[in-house]
Coordinates of C-alpha atoms in Angstrom, one line a residue:
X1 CA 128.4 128.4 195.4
X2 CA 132.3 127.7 195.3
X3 CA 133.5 127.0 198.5
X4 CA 137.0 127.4 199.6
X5 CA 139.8 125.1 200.8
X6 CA 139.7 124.2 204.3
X7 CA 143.6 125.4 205.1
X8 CA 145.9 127.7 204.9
X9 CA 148.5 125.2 203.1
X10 CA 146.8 124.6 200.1
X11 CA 148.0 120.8 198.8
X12 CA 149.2 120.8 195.2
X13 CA 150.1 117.5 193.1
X14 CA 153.9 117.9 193.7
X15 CA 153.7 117.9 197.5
X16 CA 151.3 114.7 197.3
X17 CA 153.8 112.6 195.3
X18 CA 155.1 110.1 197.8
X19 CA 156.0 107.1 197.5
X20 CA 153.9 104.0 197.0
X21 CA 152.1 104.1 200.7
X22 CA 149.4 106.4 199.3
X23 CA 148.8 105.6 195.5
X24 CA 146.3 107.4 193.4
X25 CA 147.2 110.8 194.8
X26 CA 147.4 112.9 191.9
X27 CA 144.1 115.5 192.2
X28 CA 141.6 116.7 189.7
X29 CA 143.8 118.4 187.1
X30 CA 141.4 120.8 186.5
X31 CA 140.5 122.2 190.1
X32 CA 142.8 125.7 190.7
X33 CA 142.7 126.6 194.8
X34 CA 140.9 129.3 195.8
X35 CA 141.6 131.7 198.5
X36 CA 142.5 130.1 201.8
X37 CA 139.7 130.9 204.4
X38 CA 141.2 132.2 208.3
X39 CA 142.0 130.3 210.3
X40 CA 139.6 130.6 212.8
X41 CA 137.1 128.9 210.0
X42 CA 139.8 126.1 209.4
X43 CA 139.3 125.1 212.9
X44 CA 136.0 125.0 213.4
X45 CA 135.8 122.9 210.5
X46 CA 138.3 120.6 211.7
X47 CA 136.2 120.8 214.9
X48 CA 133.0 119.6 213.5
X49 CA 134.5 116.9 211.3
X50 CA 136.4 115.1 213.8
X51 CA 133.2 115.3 216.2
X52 CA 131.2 113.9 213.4
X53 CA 133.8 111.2 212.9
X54 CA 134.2 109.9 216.0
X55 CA 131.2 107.1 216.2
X56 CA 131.9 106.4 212.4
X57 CA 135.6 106.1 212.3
X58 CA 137.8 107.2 215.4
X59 CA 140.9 106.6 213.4
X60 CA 140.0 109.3 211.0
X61 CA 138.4 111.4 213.5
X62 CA 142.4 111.2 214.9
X63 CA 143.8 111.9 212.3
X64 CA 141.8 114.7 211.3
X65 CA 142.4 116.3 214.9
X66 CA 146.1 116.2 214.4
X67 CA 145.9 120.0 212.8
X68 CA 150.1 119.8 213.1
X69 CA 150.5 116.9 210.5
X70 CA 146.9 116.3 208.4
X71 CA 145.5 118.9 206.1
X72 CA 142.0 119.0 204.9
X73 CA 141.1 120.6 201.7
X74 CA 137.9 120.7 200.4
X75 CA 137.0 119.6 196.7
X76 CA 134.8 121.8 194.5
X77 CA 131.9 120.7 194.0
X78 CA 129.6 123.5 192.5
X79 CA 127.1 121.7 191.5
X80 CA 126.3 120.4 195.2
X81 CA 124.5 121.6 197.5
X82 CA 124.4 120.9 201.8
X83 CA 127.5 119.1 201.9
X84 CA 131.1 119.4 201.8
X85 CA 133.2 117.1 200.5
X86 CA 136.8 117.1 202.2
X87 CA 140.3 115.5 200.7
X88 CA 142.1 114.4 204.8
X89 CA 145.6 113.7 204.0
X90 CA 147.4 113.1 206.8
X91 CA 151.4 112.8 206.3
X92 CA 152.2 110.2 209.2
X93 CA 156.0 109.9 210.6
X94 CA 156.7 106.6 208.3
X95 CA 153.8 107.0 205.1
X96 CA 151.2 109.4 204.1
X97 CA 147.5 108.4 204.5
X98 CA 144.9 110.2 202.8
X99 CA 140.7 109.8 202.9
X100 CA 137.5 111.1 201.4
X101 CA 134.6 112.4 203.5
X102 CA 131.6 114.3 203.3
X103 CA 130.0 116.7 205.9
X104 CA 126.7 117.8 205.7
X105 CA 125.7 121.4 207.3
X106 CA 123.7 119.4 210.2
X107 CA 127.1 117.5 210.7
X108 CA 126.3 114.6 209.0
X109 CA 129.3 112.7 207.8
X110 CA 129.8 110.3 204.9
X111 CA 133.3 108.0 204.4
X112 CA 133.9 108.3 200.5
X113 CA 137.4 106.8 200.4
X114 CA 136.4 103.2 198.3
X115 CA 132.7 103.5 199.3
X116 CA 130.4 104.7 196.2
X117 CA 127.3 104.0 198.2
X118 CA 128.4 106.8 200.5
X119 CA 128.9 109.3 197.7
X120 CA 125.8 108.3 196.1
X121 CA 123.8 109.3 199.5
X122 CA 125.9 112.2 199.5
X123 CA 124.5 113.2 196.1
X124 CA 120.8 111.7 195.7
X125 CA 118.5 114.5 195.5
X126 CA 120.9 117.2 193.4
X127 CA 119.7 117.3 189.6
X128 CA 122.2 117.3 187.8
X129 CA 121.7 118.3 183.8
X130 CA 124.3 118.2 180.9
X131 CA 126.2 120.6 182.1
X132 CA 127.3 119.2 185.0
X133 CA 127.1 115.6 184.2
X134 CA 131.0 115.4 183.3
X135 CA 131.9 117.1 186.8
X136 CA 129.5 114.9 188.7
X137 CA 131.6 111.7 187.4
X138 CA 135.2 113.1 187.9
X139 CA 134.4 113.9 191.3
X140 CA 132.5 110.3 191.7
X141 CA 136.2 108.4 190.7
X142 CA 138.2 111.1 192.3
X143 CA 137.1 110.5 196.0
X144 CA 135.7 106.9 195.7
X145 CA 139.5 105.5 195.4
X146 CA 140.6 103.1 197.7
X147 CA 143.9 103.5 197.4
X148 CA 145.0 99.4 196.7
X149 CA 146.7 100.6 193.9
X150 CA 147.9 104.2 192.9
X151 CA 145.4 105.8 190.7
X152 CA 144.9 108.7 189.2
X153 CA 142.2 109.9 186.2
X154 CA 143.7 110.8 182.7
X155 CA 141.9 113.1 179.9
X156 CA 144.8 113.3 177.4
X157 CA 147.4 110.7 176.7
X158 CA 149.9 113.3 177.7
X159 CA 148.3 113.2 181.0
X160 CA 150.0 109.7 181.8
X161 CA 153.1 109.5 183.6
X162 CA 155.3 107.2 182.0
X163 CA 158.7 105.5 183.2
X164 CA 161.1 108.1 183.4
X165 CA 164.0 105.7 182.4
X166 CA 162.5 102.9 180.4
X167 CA 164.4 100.4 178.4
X168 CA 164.2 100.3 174.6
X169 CA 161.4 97.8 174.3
X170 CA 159.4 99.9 177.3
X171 CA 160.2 103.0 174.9
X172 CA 158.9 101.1 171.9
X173 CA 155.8 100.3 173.7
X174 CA 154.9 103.9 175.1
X175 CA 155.6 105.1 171.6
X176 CA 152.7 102.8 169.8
X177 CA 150.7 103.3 173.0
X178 CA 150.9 107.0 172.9
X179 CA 149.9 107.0 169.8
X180 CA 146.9 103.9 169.7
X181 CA 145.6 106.3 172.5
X182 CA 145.8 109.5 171.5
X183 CA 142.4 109.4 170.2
X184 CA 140.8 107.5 172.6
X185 CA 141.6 109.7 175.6
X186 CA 139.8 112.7 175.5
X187 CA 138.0 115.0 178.2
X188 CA 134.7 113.2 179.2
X189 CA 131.1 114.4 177.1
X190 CA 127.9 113.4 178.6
X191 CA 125.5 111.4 176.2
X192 CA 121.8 111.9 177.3
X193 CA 120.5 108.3 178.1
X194 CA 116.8 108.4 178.5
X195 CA 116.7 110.0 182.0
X196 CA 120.5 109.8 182.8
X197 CA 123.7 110.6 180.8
X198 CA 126.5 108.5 180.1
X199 CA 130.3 110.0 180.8
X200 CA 132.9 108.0 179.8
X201 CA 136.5 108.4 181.9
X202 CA 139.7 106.7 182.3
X203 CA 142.2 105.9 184.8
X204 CA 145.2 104.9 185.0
X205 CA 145.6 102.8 187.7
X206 CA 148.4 100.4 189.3
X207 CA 150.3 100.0 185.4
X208 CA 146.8 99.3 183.7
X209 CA 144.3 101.9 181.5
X210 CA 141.4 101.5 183.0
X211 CA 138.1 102.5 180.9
X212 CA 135.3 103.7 183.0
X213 CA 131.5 103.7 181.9
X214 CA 129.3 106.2 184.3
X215 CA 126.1 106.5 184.1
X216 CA 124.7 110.0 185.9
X217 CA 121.5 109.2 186.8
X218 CA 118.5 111.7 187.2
X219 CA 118.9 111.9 190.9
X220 CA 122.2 112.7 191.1
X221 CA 123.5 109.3 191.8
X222 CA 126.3 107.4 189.8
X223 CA 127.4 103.7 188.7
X224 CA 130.5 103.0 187.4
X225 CA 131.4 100.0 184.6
X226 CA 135.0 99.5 184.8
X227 CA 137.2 97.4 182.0
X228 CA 141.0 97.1 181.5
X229 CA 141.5 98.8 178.2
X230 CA 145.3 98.5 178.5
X231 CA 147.4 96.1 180.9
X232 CA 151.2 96.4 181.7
X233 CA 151.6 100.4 180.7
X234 CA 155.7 100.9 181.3
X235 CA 154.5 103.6 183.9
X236 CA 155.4 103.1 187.6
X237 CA 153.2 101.2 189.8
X238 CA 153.5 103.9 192.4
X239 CA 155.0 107.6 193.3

């Protein structure tokens, strides 16, 4: 069942393009907002969450209880069932701060944000088959950032944001990159692996190309195999 985003302000890419204090804050490209439930829902939500967060992390529990200046929007996730999984993004007086979490319908919270171990408790138990294979791994590198760098996944070459006033040797180079690459950045196709599938997805992440190796395991959970396919990409290091 598709679930709705949690407020009324639905967060799109161009209102989280700050500057370097939250990289990696580009969302799935693929994930169109539904209908903004009332806000009588939004605030039990926020409710529950911040309660949940309090012995786990008070800080985030904080943050999530400032309704004024943190929005929580939740990312689809079809395929899952008895959890929720919840993009905080909290836009602070001097930087922006965003985190991952997961509620459960018993209130059960997971921290995402640079944690796969809490995704993949999140997850074990859910099945997942061919079809959803691909959307099981997006989601996996999508909330499981930590932010060190800005990050954000790619599934085109034209999906990478290059300098926007490079010199002619940075030109040169995104010209024989863009096309080296062209053919090697697609959208992800799950390989059956005995009882698992392999997904293969890239990043681009600080000014590298990063080549991720997933492996989708029977039972829902996910390990990622990460390799530098590209250093030094004349792309910023940050928005």
């Amino acid at each position: 069942m598709r679930r709705t985003p949690l407020i009324a302000t639905i967060v799109t890419i161009a209102a989280l393009a700050f500057g370097g204090c939250v990289p990696g804050v580009t969302p799935p490209p693929a994930d169109p907002p539904s209908s903004p439930p009332s806000s009588g829902q939004e605030g039990d939500m926020r409710t529950r969450l911040a309660r949940a967060l309090q012995p786990v992390s008070p800080d985030t529990a904080t943050l999530v209880e400032d309704a004024a200046r943190t929005t929580l929007t939740e990312v689809p996730a079809e395929w899952l069932d008895g959890w929720i999984l919840i993009d905080v993004l909290h836009y602070g007086a001097h930087h922006p701060r965003r985190v991952y979490v997961a509620l459960s319908d018993t209130d059960e919270v997971q921290l995402l944000t640079g944690r796969p171990d809490g995704f993949n408790a999140v997850v074990r138990g859910t099945e997942p088959s061919q079809d959803t294979a691909a959307d099981v791994a997006r989601t996996f590198l999508d909330t499981t950032r930590d932010f060190r760098k800005w990050s954000y996944r790619v599934e085109r070459v034209e999906d990478v944001t290059w300098l926007p006033k490079p010199t002619a040797e940075q030109s040169r180079a995104r010209d024989a990159l863009i096309k080296k690459l062209r053919s090697k950045i697609t959208a992800p196709r799950p390989v059956a692996d005995g009882d698992a599938w392999s997904v293969t997805l890239w990043t681009v992440t600080g000014t590298s190309l990063v080549q991720h190796e997933l492996t989708v395991r029977a039972d829902g959970t996910v390990e990622d195999t990460a390799v530098v396919a590209e250093p030094d990409l004349p792309v910023p290091d940050s928005m």
